[in-house]
């Protein structure tokens, strides 16, 4: 096969939903990693949380994404990718805006009605909920909107879009932080994903794959998740390390565990 023939296959092998979904993935990942890169500094310097509280809250932000994505796929299948993506980008826009507005005066009544750590923790769950819907939608669209002969290339494009957004996010966060303040990182991230809502709403159509199997129920997904978590040989070592570090910090209070250590443990747990 010549190079021109291969390019023709690529040009004709993907339906329009493939390109729309993967374009939106760049901005979703850019917003997520920009928010994540700024979160620890935001919590410690602007909201005056301790190192331990920062580790807990950043763990919620990253960990809930991987946990909810397990059920996000089942929900996305039930709603349809177009509706699920639209809802996801609205949730992300609202949650990033709220996250950047925690210290604002208009949120003071709600902020003062509960402990600040609980208030921030609740807000940090919302981006995870939105991102958990985006991931299976884009991956599923890549599978359904790609012809068989170019499907492997389709997944390569998908992961390239993820990496582009992930690499650009911290650079964007640094630029916005230096010029406009850390709160602006979240507000611009909100604008970015809100723009993707309109892109999906006006240009995205649900891809359809002929002969696909019946959709699993939420209960089935939950049972499968329990089977994975119940594999002690995968889960137990990670939990043991986390417990030992926590016990060590309680016995030796002067031993201050950096917040990013908990993120490494969280990533290891998510990988299983």
CSV table of C-alpha atoms in Angstrom, one decimal:
chain,number,residue,atom,x,y,z
A,1,UNK,CA,0.0,0.0,0.0
A,2,UNK,CA,1.4,3.4,-1.0
A,3,UNK,CA,1.5,6.4,1.3
A,4,UNK,CA,-1.2,8.2,-0.7
A,5,UNK,CA,-3.5,5.2,-0.4
A,6,UNK,CA,-2.9,5.0,3.4
A,7,UNK,CA,-3.7,8.7,3.7
A,8,UNK,CA,-6.9,8.2,1.7
A,9,UNK,CA,-7.9,5.4,4.1
A,10,UNK,CA,-7.3,7.7,7.1
A,11,UNK,CA,-9.2,10.5,5.4
A,12,UNK,CA,-12.2,8.4,4.6
A,13,UNK,CA,-12.0,5.9,7.5
A,14,UNK,CA,-13.4,8.2,10.3
A,15,UNK,CA,-16.9,9.6,10.7
A,16,UNK,CA,-17.3,13.3,11.7
A,17,UNK,CA,-18.2,12.3,15.4
A,18,UNK,CA,-14.7,10.9,15.7
A,19,UNK,CA,-13.0,14.2,15.0
A,20,UNK,CA,-15.5,16.3,17.1
A,21,UNK,CA,-15.0,14.0,20.1
A,22,UNK,CA,-11.3,14.0,19.9
A,23,UNK,CA,-11.1,17.7,19.4
A,24,UNK,CA,-13.1,18.2,22.5
A,25,UNK,CA,-10.9,15.8,24.4
A,26,UNK,CA,-7.9,18.2,23.9
A,27,UNK,CA,-9.7,21.0,25.7
A,28,UNK,CA,-11.1,18.7,28.4
A,29,UNK,CA,-7.7,17.3,29.2
A,30,UNK,CA,-6.1,20.8,29.0
A,31,UNK,CA,-8.6,22.1,31.5
A,32,UNK,CA,-8.2,19.1,33.8
A,33,UNK,CA,-4.4,19.2,34.0
A,34,UNK,CA,-4.4,23.0,34.3
A,35,UNK,CA,-6.7,22.7,37.2
A,36,UNK,CA,-4.8,19.8,38.7
A,37,UNK,CA,-1.4,21.5,38.3
A,38,UNK,CA,-2.6,24.6,40.2
A,39,UNK,CA,-4.7,22.8,42.9
A,40,UNK,CA,-2.1,22.3,45.6
A,41,UNK,CA,-0.9,25.9,45.5
A,42,UNK,CA,-4.4,27.1,45.4
A,43,UNK,CA,-5.5,25.1,48.4
A,44,UNK,CA,-2.4,26.0,50.5
A,45,UNK,CA,-1.7,29.6,49.5
A,46,UNK,CA,-5.2,31.0,48.8
A,47,UNK,CA,-7.4,28.9,51.1
A,48,UNK,CA,-4.8,28.2,53.8
A,49,UNK,CA,-5.2,24.4,54.0
A,50,UNK,CA,-2.5,22.4,55.7
A,51,UNK,CA,-0.3,19.9,53.9
A,52,UNK,CA,-2.3,17.0,55.1
A,53,UNK,CA,-5.6,18.6,54.1
A,54,UNK,CA,-4.1,19.5,50.7
A,55,UNK,CA,-3.1,15.9,50.1
A,56,UNK,CA,-6.6,14.7,51.0
A,57,UNK,CA,-8.4,17.2,48.8
A,58,UNK,CA,-6.1,16.7,45.8
A,59,UNK,CA,-6.6,13.0,46.3
A,60,UNK,CA,-10.3,13.4,46.1
A,61,UNK,CA,-9.9,15.5,42.9
A,62,UNK,CA,-7.8,12.8,41.1
A,63,UNK,CA,-9.2,9.7,42.7
A,64,UNK,CA,-12.9,10.3,42.1
A,65,UNK,CA,-12.2,10.7,38.4
A,66,UNK,CA,-10.9,7.1,38.1
A,67,UNK,CA,-13.6,5.7,40.4
A,68,UNK,CA,-16.6,7.3,38.8
A,69,UNK,CA,-15.3,6.5,35.3
A,70,UNK,CA,-16.2,2.9,36.0
A,71,UNK,CA,-19.9,3.8,36.2
A,72,UNK,CA,-19.6,6.7,33.7
A,73,UNK,CA,-19.3,4.3,30.8
A,74,UNK,CA,-22.6,2.6,31.7
A,75,UNK,CA,-24.3,6.0,32.2
A,76,UNK,CA,-23.0,7.3,28.9
A,77,UNK,CA,-24.3,4.2,27.0
A,78,UNK,CA,-27.7,4.7,28.5
A,79,UNK,CA,-27.9,8.4,27.8
A,80,UNK,CA,-26.2,8.3,24.4
A,81,UNK,CA,-22.8,9.8,23.7
A,82,UNK,CA,-24.1,13.2,22.5
A,83,UNK,CA,-26.3,13.8,25.5
A,84,UNK,CA,-23.7,12.5,28.0
A,85,UNK,CA,-21.0,14.7,26.5
A,86,UNK,CA,-23.2,17.7,26.6
A,87,UNK,CA,-24.1,17.1,30.3
A,88,UNK,CA,-20.5,16.4,31.1
A,89,UNK,CA,-19.2,19.6,29.7
A,90,UNK,CA,-21.9,21.6,31.5
A,91,UNK,CA,-20.9,19.9,34.8
A,92,UNK,CA,-17.3,20.6,34.1
A,93,UNK,CA,-17.9,24.3,33.3
A,94,UNK,CA,-20.0,24.8,36.4
A,95,UNK,CA,-17.6,22.9,38.7
A,96,UNK,CA,-14.4,24.7,37.5
A,97,UNK,CA,-16.1,28.1,37.8
A,98,UNK,CA,-17.2,27.2,41.4
A,99,UNK,CA,-13.7,26.0,42.2
A,100,UNK,CA,-12.2,29.3,41.1
A,101,UNK,CA,-14.8,31.2,43.0
A,102,UNK,CA,-14.5,29.5,46.4
A,103,UNK,CA,-13.2,32.7,48.0
A,104,UNK,CA,-15.8,35.0,46.3
A,105,UNK,CA,-18.2,37.0,48.4
A,106,UNK,CA,-21.3,35.6,46.6
A,107,UNK,CA,-20.4,32.1,47.9
A,108,UNK,CA,-19.8,33.3,51.5
A,109,UNK,CA,-23.3,32.2,52.8
A,110,UNK,CA,-22.8,28.6,51.6
A,111,UNK,CA,-19.1,28.6,52.5
A,112,UNK,CA,-19.8,29.7,56.1
A,113,UNK,CA,-22.6,27.2,56.6
A,114,UNK,CA,-20.2,24.2,56.7
A,115,UNK,CA,-16.6,23.4,57.3
A,116,UNK,CA,-14.4,24.8,54.5
A,117,UNK,CA,-12.7,21.4,53.9
A,118,UNK,CA,-16.1,19.7,53.4
A,119,UNK,CA,-17.3,22.5,51.1
A,120,UNK,CA,-14.2,22.3,48.9
A,121,UNK,CA,-14.4,18.5,48.9
A,122,UNK,CA,-17.9,18.5,47.6
A,123,UNK,CA,-17.0,20.9,44.8
A,124,UNK,CA,-14.0,18.8,43.9
A,125,UNK,CA,-16.2,15.8,43.2
A,126,UNK,CA,-18.1,17.6,40.5
A,127,UNK,CA,-15.2,17.8,37.9
A,128,UNK,CA,-14.6,14.1,38.5
A,129,UNK,CA,-18.2,13.4,37.7
A,130,UNK,CA,-18.0,15.4,34.4
A,131,UNK,CA,-14.7,13.9,33.3
A,132,UNK,CA,-15.9,10.4,34.2
A,133,UNK,CA,-18.6,10.9,31.5
A,134,UNK,CA,-16.2,12.3,28.9
A,135,UNK,CA,-13.7,9.5,28.9
A,136,UNK,CA,-16.0,6.6,27.9
A,137,UNK,CA,-17.8,8.8,25.4
A,138,UNK,CA,-14.7,9.7,23.5
A,139,UNK,CA,-13.2,6.2,23.7
A,140,UNK,CA,-16.5,4.7,22.6
A,141,UNK,CA,-16.9,7.2,19.7
A,142,UNK,CA,-13.3,6.3,18.6
A,143,UNK,CA,-14.4,2.7,18.4
A,144,UNK,CA,-17.7,3.2,16.8
A,145,UNK,CA,-16.8,6.0,14.3
A,146,UNK,CA,-13.7,4.3,13.0
A,147,UNK,CA,-13.7,1.7,10.2
A,148,UNK,CA,-12.0,-1.6,11.0
A,149,UNK,CA,-8.9,-0.9,8.8
A,150,UNK,CA,-8.0,2.3,10.6
A,151,UNK,CA,-9.3,1.6,14.1
A,152,UNK,CA,-5.8,1.2,15.6
A,153,UNK,CA,-4.8,4.5,14.1
A,154,UNK,CA,-8.0,6.0,15.6
A,155,UNK,CA,-6.9,5.0,19.1
A,156,UNK,CA,-3.4,6.4,18.4
A,157,UNK,CA,-5.1,9.7,17.5
A,158,UNK,CA,-7.2,9.5,20.6
A,159,UNK,CA,-4.2,9.1,22.9
A,160,UNK,CA,-2.3,11.7,21.1
A,161,UNK,CA,-5.1,14.2,21.8
A,162,UNK,CA,-5.1,13.2,25.4
A,163,UNK,CA,-1.3,13.7,25.6
A,164,UNK,CA,-1.5,17.1,23.8
A,165,UNK,CA,-4.1,18.3,26.3
A,166,UNK,CA,-2.2,16.9,29.2
A,167,UNK,CA,1.1,18.5,28.2
A,168,UNK,CA,-0.5,21.9,27.4
A,169,UNK,CA,-2.5,22.1,30.6
A,170,UNK,CA,0.4,22.8,33.1
A,171,UNK,CA,1.9,25.3,30.7
A,172,UNK,CA,-1.4,27.1,30.3
A,173,UNK,CA,-1.9,27.0,34.1
A,174,UNK,CA,1.6,28.6,34.7
A,175,UNK,CA,0.9,31.3,32.1
A,176,UNK,CA,-2.6,32.2,33.6
A,177,UNK,CA,-1.3,32.0,37.2
A,178,UNK,CA,1.5,34.4,36.6
A,179,UNK,CA,-0.6,37.0,34.7
A,180,UNK,CA,-4.0,36.8,36.2
A,181,UNK,CA,-3.9,34.9,39.5
A,182,UNK,CA,-4.5,31.3,40.4
A,183,UNK,CA,-8.3,31.7,40.5
A,184,UNK,CA,-8.3,32.7,36.8
A,185,UNK,CA,-6.9,29.2,35.9
A,186,UNK,CA,-10.2,27.6,36.9
A,187,UNK,CA,-12.4,30.3,35.3
A,188,UNK,CA,-10.6,30.0,32.0
A,189,UNK,CA,-10.8,26.2,32.3
A,190,UNK,CA,-14.5,26.6,32.8
A,191,UNK,CA,-14.8,28.8,29.7
A,192,UNK,CA,-12.8,26.2,27.7
A,193,UNK,CA,-15.1,23.2,28.5
A,194,UNK,CA,-18.2,25.4,28.2
A,195,UNK,CA,-17.2,26.1,24.6
A,196,UNK,CA,-16.9,22.4,24.0
A,197,UNK,CA,-20.5,22.0,25.1
A,198,UNK,CA,-21.6,24.1,22.1
A,199,UNK,CA,-19.2,22.2,19.8
A,200,UNK,CA,-20.8,18.9,20.8
A,201,UNK,CA,-24.3,20.2,20.9
A,202,UNK,CA,-24.2,21.6,17.3
A,203,UNK,CA,-21.8,19.3,15.5
A,204,UNK,CA,-21.7,15.9,17.2
A,205,UNK,CA,-24.0,13.0,16.3
A,206,UNK,CA,-24.2,9.7,18.0
A,207,UNK,CA,-22.1,7.1,16.2
A,208,UNK,CA,-23.8,3.7,15.7
A,209,UNK,CA,-22.1,0.4,15.4
A,210,UNK,CA,-24.0,-2.4,13.7
A,211,UNK,CA,-24.5,-5.6,15.7
A,212,UNK,CA,-23.3,-4.2,19.0
A,213,UNK,CA,-24.2,-6.2,22.1
A,214,UNK,CA,-26.9,-5.2,24.6
A,215,UNK,CA,-25.8,-2.5,27.1
A,216,UNK,CA,-24.8,-3.7,30.6
A,217,UNK,CA,-26.9,-2.4,33.5
A,218,UNK,CA,-25.4,-0.2,36.3
A,219,UNK,CA,-25.8,-3.2,38.7
A,220,UNK,CA,-23.7,-5.4,36.3
A,221,UNK,CA,-21.0,-2.7,36.2
A,222,UNK,CA,-21.0,-2.5,40.0
A,223,UNK,CA,-20.6,-6.2,40.3
A,224,UNK,CA,-17.7,-6.3,37.9
A,225,UNK,CA,-16.1,-3.5,39.8
A,226,UNK,CA,-16.4,-5.4,43.1
A,227,UNK,CA,-14.8,-8.5,41.4
A,228,UNK,CA,-11.7,-6.3,40.5
A,229,UNK,CA,-11.5,-4.6,43.9
A,230,UNK,CA,-11.9,-8.0,45.6
A,231,UNK,CA,-8.6,-9.2,44.0
A,232,UNK,CA,-6.4,-8.9,47.2
A,233,UNK,CA,-3.2,-9.5,45.4
A,234,UNK,CA,-3.7,-6.3,43.4
A,235,UNK,CA,-5.3,-4.1,46.0
A,236,UNK,CA,-3.7,-5.2,49.3
A,237,UNK,CA,-0.1,-4.0,48.6
A,238,UNK,CA,-1.2,-0.5,47.7
A,239,UNK,CA,-3.6,-0.3,50.8
A,240,UNK,CA,-0.8,-1.6,53.0
A,241,UNK,CA,1.7,1.1,51.9
A,242,UNK,CA,-1.0,3.8,52.5
A,243,UNK,CA,-1.8,2.5,56.0
A,244,UNK,CA,1.9,2.3,57.0
A,245,UNK,CA,2.5,5.9,55.9
A,246,UNK,CA,-0.5,7.1,57.8
A,247,UNK,CA,0.4,5.2,60.9
A,248,UNK,CA,4.0,6.6,60.6
A,249,UNK,CA,2.7,10.1,60.4
A,250,UNK,CA,0.6,9.6,63.5
A,251,UNK,CA,3.4,8.0,65.6
A,252,UNK,CA,5.9,10.6,64.4
A,253,UNK,CA,4.1,13.9,64.0
A,254,UNK,CA,7.3,15.6,62.9
A,255,UNK,CA,7.4,13.3,59.9
A,256,UNK,CA,5.5,15.4,57.4
A,257,UNK,CA,4.4,13.5,54.4
A,258,UNK,CA,4.2,15.7,51.2
A,259,UNK,CA,0.8,15.9,49.6
A,260,UNK,CA,2.1,14.4,46.4
A,261,UNK,CA,3.0,11.1,48.0
A,262,UNK,CA,-0.7,10.4,48.5
A,263,UNK,CA,-1.3,11.2,44.8
A,264,UNK,CA,1.3,8.6,43.8
A,265,UNK,CA,-0.4,6.0,46.0
A,266,UNK,CA,-3.7,7.0,44.5
A,267,UNK,CA,-2.4,6.5,41.0
A,268,UNK,CA,-1.1,3.1,41.9
A,269,UNK,CA,-4.5,2.1,43.4
A,270,UNK,CA,-6.3,3.5,40.3
A,271,UNK,CA,-4.0,1.4,38.0
A,272,UNK,CA,-5.2,-1.8,39.5
